[in-house]
Coordinates of C-alpha atoms in Angstrom, one line a residue:
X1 CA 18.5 2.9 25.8
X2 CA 21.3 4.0 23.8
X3 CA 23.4 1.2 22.6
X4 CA 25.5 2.9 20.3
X5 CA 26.4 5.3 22.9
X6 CA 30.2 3.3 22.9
X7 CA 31.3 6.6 21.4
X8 CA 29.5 8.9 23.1
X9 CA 32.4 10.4 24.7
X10 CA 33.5 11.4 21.2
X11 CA 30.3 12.7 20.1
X12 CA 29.8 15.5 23.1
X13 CA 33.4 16.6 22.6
X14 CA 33.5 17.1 18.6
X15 CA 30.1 18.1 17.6
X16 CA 30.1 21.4 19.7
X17 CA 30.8 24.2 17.3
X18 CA 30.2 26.7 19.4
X19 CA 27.9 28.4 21.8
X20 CA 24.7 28.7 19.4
X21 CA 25.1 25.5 17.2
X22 CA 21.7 24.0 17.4
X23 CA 19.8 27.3 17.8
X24 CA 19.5 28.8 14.6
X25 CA 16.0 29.6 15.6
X26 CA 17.4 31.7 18.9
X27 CA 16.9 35.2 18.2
X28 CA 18.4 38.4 19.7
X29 CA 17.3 38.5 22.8
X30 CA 16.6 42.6 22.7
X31 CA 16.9 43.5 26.5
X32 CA 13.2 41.6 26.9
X33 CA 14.8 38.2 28.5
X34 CA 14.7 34.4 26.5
X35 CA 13.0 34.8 23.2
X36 CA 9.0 34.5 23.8
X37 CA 9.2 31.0 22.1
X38 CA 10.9 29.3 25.1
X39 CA 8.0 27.1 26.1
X40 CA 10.0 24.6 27.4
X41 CA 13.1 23.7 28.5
X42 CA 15.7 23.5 26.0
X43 CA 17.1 19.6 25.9
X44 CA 20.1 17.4 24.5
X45 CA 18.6 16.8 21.4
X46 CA 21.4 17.6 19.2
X47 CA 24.5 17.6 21.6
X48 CA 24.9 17.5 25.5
X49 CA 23.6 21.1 26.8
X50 CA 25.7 22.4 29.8
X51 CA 24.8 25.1 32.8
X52 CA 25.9 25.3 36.0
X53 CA 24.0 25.8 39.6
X54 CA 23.9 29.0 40.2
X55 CA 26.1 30.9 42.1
X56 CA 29.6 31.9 40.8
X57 CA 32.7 34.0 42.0
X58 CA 32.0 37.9 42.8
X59 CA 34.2 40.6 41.8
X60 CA 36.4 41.8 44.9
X61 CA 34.9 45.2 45.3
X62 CA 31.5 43.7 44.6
X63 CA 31.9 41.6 48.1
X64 CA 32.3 44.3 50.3
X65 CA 29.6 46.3 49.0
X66 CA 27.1 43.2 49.3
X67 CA 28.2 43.2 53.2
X68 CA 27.5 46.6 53.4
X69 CA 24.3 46.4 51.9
X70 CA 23.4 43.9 54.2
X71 CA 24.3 45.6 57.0
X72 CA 22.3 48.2 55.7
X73 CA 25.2 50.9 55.9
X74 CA 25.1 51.5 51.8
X75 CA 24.5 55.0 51.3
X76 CA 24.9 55.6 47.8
X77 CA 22.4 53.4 45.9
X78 CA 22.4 54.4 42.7
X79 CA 26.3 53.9 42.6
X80 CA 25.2 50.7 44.4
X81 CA 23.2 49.4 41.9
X82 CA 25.2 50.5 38.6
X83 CA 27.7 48.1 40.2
X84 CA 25.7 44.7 40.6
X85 CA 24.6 45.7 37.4
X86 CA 27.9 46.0 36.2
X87 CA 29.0 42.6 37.4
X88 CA 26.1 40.9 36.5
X89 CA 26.8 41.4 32.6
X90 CA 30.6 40.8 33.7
X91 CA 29.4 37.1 34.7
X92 CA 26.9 36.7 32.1
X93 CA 30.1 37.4 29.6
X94 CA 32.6 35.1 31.2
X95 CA 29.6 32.4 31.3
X96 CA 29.1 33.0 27.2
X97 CA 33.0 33.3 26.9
X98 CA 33.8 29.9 28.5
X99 CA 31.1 28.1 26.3
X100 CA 27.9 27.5 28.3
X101 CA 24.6 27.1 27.0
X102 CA 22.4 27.6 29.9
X103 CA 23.7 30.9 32.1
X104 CA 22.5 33.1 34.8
X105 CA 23.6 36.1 36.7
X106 CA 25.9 34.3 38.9
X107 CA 23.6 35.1 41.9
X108 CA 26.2 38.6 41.6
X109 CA 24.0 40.8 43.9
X110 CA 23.2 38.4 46.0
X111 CA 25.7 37.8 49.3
X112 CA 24.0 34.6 49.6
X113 CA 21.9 31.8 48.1
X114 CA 19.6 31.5 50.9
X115 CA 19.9 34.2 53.5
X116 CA 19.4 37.0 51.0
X117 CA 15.2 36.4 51.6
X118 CA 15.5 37.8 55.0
X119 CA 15.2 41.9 53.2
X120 CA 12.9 40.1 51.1
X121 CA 10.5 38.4 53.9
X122 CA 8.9 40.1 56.8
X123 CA 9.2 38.1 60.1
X124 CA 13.0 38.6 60.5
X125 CA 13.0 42.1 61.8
X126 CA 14.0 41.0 65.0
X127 CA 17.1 40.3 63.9
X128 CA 17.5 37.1 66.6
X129 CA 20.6 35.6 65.4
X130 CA 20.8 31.9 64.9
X131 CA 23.7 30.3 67.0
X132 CA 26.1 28.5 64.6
X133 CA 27.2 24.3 65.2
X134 CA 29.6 22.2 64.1
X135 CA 27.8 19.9 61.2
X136 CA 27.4 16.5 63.2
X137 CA 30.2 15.2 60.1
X138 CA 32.5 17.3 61.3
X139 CA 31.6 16.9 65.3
X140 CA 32.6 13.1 64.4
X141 CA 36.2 14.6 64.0
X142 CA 37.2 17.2 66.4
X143 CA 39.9 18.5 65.7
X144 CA 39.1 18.7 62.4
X145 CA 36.1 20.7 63.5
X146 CA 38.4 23.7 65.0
X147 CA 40.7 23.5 61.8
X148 CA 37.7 23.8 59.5
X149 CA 35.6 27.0 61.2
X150 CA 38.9 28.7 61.0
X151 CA 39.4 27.7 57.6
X152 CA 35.7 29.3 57.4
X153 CA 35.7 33.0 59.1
X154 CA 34.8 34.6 56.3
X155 CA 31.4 32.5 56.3
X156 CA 30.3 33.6 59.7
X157 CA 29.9 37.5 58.0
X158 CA 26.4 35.9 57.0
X159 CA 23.7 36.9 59.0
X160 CA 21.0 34.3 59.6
X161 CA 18.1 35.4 61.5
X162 CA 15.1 32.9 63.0
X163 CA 11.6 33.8 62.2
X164 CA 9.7 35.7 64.8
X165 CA 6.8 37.2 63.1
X166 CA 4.5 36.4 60.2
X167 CA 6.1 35.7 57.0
X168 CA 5.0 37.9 54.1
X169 CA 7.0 38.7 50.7
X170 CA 7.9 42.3 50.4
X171 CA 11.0 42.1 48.1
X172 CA 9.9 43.4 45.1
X173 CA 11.9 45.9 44.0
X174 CA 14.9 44.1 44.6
X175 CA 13.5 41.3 42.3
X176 CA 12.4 43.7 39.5
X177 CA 16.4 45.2 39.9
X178 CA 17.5 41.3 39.5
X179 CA 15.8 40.6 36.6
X180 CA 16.5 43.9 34.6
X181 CA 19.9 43.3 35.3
X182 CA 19.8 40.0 33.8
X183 CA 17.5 40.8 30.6
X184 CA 20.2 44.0 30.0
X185 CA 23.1 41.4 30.1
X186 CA 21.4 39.4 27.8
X187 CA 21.0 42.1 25.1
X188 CA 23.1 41.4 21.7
X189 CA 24.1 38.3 22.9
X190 CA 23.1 34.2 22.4
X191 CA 22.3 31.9 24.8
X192 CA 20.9 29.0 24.3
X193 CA 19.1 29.7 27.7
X194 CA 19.0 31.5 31.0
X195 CA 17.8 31.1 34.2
X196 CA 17.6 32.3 37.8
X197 CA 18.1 30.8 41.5
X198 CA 15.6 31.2 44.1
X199 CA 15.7 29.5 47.9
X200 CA 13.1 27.3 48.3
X201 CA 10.6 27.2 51.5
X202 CA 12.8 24.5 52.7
X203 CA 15.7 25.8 52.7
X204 CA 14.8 29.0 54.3
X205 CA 13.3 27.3 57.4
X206 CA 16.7 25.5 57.5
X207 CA 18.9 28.8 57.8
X208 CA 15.8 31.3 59.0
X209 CA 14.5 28.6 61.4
X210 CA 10.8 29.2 63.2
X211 CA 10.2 31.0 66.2
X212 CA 6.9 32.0 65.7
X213 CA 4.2 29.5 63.6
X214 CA 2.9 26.6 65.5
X215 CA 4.7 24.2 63.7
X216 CA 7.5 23.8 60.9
X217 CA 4.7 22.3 58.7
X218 CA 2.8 25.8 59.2
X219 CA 6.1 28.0 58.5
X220 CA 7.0 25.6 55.1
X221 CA 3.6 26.5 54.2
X222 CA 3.8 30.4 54.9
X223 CA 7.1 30.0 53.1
X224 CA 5.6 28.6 49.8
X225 CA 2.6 31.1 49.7
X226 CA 5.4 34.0 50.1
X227 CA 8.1 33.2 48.2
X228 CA 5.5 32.4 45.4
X229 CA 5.2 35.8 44.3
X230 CA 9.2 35.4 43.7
X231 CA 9.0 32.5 41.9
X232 CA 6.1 33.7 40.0
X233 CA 7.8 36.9 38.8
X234 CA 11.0 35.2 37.4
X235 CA 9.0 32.5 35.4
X236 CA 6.8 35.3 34.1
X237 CA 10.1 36.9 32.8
X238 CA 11.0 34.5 30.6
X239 CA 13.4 32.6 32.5
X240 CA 13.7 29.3 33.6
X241 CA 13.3 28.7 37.7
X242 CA 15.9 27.2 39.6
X243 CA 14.8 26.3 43.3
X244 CA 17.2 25.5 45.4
X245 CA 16.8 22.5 48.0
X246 CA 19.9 21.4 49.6
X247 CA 17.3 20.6 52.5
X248 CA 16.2 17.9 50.7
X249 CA 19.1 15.7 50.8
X250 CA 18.8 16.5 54.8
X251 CA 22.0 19.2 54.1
X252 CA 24.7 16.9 55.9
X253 CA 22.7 17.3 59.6
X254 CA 22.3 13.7 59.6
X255 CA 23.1 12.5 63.2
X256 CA 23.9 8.9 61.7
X257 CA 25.2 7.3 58.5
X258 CA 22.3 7.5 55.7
X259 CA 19.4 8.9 57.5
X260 CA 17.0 11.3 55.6
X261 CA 14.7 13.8 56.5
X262 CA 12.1 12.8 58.3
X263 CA 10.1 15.6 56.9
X264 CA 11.1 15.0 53.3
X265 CA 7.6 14.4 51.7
X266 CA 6.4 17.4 53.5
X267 CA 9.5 19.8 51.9
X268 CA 8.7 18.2 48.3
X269 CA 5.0 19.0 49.1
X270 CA 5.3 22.7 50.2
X271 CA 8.0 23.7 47.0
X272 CA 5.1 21.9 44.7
X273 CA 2.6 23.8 46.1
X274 CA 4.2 27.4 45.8
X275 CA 5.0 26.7 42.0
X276 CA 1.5 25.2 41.5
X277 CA 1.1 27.4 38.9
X278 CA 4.5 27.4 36.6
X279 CA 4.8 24.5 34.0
X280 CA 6.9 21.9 35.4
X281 CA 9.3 22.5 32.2
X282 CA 10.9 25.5 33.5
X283 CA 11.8 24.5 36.2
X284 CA 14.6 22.7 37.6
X285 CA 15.6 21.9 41.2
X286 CA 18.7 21.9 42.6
X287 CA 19.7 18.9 45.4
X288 CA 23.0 18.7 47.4
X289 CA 24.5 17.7 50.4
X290 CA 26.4 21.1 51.4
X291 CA 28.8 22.6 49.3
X292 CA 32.0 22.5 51.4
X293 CA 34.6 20.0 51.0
X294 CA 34.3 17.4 54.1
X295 CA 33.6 14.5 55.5
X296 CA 30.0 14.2 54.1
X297 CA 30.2 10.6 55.7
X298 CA 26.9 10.8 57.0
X299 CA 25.2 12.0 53.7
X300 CA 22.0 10.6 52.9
X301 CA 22.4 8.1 49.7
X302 CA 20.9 9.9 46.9
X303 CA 18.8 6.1 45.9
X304 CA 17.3 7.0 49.7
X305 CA 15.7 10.4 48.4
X306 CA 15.6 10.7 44.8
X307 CA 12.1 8.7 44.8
X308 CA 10.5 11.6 46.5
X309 CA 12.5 14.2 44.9
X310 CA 11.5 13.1 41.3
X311 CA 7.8 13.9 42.9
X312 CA 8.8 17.1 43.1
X313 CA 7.1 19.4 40.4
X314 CA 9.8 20.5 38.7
X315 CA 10.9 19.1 35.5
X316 CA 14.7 19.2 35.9
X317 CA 16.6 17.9 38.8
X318 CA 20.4 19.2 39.7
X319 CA 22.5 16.8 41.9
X320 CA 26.0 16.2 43.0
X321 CA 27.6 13.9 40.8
X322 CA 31.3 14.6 40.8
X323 CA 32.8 14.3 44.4
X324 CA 34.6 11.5 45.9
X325 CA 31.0 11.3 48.0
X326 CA 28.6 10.9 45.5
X327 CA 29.9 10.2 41.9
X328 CA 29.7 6.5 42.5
X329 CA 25.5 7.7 42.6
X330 CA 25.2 7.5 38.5
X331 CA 24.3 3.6 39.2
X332 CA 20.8 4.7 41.3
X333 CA 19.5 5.3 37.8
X334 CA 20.0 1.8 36.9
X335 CA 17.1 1.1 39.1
X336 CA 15.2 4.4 39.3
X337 CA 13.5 5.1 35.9
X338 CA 12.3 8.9 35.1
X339 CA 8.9 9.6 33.9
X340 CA 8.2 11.2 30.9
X341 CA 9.3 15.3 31.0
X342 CA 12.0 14.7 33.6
X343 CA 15.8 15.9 33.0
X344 CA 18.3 15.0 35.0
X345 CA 21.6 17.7 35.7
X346 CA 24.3 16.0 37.5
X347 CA 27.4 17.5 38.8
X348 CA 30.4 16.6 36.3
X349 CA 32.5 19.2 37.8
X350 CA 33.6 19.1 41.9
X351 CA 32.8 22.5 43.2
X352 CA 35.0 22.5 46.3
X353 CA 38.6 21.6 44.6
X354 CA 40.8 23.3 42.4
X355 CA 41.7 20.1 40.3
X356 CA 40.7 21.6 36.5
X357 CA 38.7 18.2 35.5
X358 CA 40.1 16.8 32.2
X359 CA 37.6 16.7 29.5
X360 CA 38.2 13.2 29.1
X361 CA 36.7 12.4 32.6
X362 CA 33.4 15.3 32.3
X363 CA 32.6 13.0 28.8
X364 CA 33.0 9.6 30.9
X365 CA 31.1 10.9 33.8
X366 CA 28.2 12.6 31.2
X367 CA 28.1 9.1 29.5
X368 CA 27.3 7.1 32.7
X369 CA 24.0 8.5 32.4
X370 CA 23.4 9.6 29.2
X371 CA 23.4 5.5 28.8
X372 CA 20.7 5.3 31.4
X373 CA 18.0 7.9 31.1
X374 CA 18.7 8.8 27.2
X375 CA 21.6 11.6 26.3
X376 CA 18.4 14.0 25.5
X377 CA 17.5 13.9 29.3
X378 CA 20.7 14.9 30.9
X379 CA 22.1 17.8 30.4
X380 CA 25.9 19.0 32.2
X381 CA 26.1 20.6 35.5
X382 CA 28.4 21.5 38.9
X383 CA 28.3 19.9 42.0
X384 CA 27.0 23.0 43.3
X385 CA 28.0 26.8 43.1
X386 CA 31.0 28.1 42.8
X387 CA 29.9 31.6 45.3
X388 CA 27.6 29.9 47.3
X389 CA 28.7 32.6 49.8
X390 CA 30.3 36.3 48.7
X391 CA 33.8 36.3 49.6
X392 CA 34.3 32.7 50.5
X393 CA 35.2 30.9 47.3
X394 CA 36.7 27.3 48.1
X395 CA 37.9 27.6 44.6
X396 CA 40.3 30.4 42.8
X397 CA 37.5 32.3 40.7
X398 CA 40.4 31.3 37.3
X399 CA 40.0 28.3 37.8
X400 CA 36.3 28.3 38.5
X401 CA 36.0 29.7 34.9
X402 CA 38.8 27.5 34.1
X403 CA 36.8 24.0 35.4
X404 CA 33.1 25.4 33.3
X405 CA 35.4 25.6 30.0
X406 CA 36.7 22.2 30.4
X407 CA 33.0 21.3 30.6
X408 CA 31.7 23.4 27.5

């Protein structure tokens, strides 16, 4: 689409001038969120845009209070609260600091992307704990098995809890504290965007699996019309949506090589359905295989899925694009074409290694498919989060900031 595109590598590495180049018309945000003129996702018209997914490193202190909180033993809230608060502009600064265009809170109050919902959903009360296995990749190697899950204590703090009663969103206060936190961090400074993370009905029936409704299609579907009201609320805001669906891509349960969810067009049907009523421009999905650095030989092939992914209503699909797994996955869009409004966000940074990714390399991989789909429909992301679980970074927080500069 883009012939002249020999350069490109060139092009994205000279013509950013800094964090607000091409957004002369991006105002002060004032406390009140993204200027009221965000209708729709901001794109690569001028240079390559870049974000991340989600989730990055937690301050020390922070981690131990999140546990806490979870365990419900926090007894002074206000202090509490002035501390994710805190934190969150913390992040929001280092994101601005390391060049970024598209930032978030870092998912800082959150001890987890998906497992937070269960304060925020009833039909956990019963706190049934859900028995942890080896991923079948890892079962494939035994004794790489026992070296990993002691590699990964700090993981098992997370509580994951099956669903034993009717489903029902009741986590609204914690969602108004979420977003004033990141509306305060965005006062007096410029973004070119901002956005927030939210599990998706899929996901939660993967980690918070059903004890209670007939059937998983009945639980996905009690799932969508609860954790509408979330989703709702943070488009409402003035912020872009980020749903994350790692259950999409089957999340590495595969019991052999390449097989997908069986279920898939029943997952992309219940997310569509609880963000029935947000423009698909602002939103963006986020697809992976796991974000821990394994085997992943059994991974689903992203040309398997991505059909029914791009069905999806969201505008903007995240993917892994940068492991030894999946980078090789640029040449699926050689074959699949996106419809009009769609915006790819591939991983040019690995999330699970401490390797600081040479500039040189981010531009080669951002070129692969800026060659494909157009350089205005892609716009540079991470593998996958860089917290994806409080107090278990895979990567030194340094060099996770380190890694997102070499990006910018």
């Amino acid at each position: 689409m883009y012939p002249d595109l020999t350069g490109c590598h060139v092009w994205i590495m000279l013509t950013r001038s800094g964090l607000s180049s091409n957004a002369e018309d991006i105002e002060n945000t004032q406390g009140v969120g993204p200027p009221a003129g965000f209708e729709r996702m901001k794109r690569s018209t001028d240079r390559i845009l870049t974000t991340h997914t989600g989730s990055l490193p937690r301050p020390d202190d922070l981690v131990e209070l999140l546990y806490a909180d979870e365990a419900g033993k926090i007894t002074g809230r206000t202090a509490f609260d002035r501390r994710v608060r805190e934190a969150v502009a913390e992040s929001v600064r280092k994101q601005i600091d390391v060049g970024l265009d598209v930032v978030n809170d870092g998912e800082t109050g959150k001890v987890s992307y998906s497992t937070y919902v269960s304060s925020r959903l009833t039909g956990y009360e019963g706190h049934v704990n859900v028995p942890r296995r080896p991923r079948p990749d890892a079962a494939a190697f035994p004794d790489y098995a026992e070296w990993n899950a002691k590699q990964q204590q700090g993981a098992q703090r997370i509580k994951r809890y099956a669903c034993t009663g009717p489903v029902r969103y009741v986590g609204h206060e914690a969602l108004r504290r979420d977003i004033a936190n990141l509306k305060a961090a965005l006062e007096d400074v410029k973004v070119t965007e901002a956005f927030m993370t939210a599990a998706s009905p899929g996901v939660i029936s993967v980690f918070q699996p059903n004890q209670y409704y007939p059937g998983n299609e009945e639980y996905l579907s009690a799932l969508a019309d609860a954790m509408r009201e979330e989703y709702e609320a943070i488009h409402k805001a003035g912020f872009l949506l980020q749903l994350d669906c790692p259950d999409l891509s089957g999340m590495s349960t595969a019991e052999q090589p390449g097989e997908k969810p069986a279920d898939l067009a029943l997952r992309v049907e219940a997310l569509s359905h609880a963000v029935a009523n947000i423009p698909p421009d602002r939103m963006r999905l986020h697809l992976c295989w796991g974000n821990y650095e394994g085997p992943h030989h059994l991974d689903t092939p992203l040309q398997e899925i991505i059909g029914e992914v791009l069905k999806a209503r969201p505008a903007g699909v995240s993917f892994e694009g940068a492991n030894p797994r999946h980078e090789h996955e640029w040449n699926v869009f050689e074959r699949v074409k996106l419809s009009d409004g769609k915006v790819i966000i591939p991983g040019v940074l690995d999330s699970t290694t401490n390797f600081i990714e040479h500039p040189e390399l981010v531009a080669q991989r951002i070129v692969r498919y800026a060659r494909l789909v157009g350089r205005e429909n892609v716009i540079a992301g991470t593998d996958c989060g860089f917290g994806t679980f409080a107090g278990t970074p895979m990567v030194h927080p340094s060099i996770a900031f380190a890694k997102l500069r070499s990006m910018a």
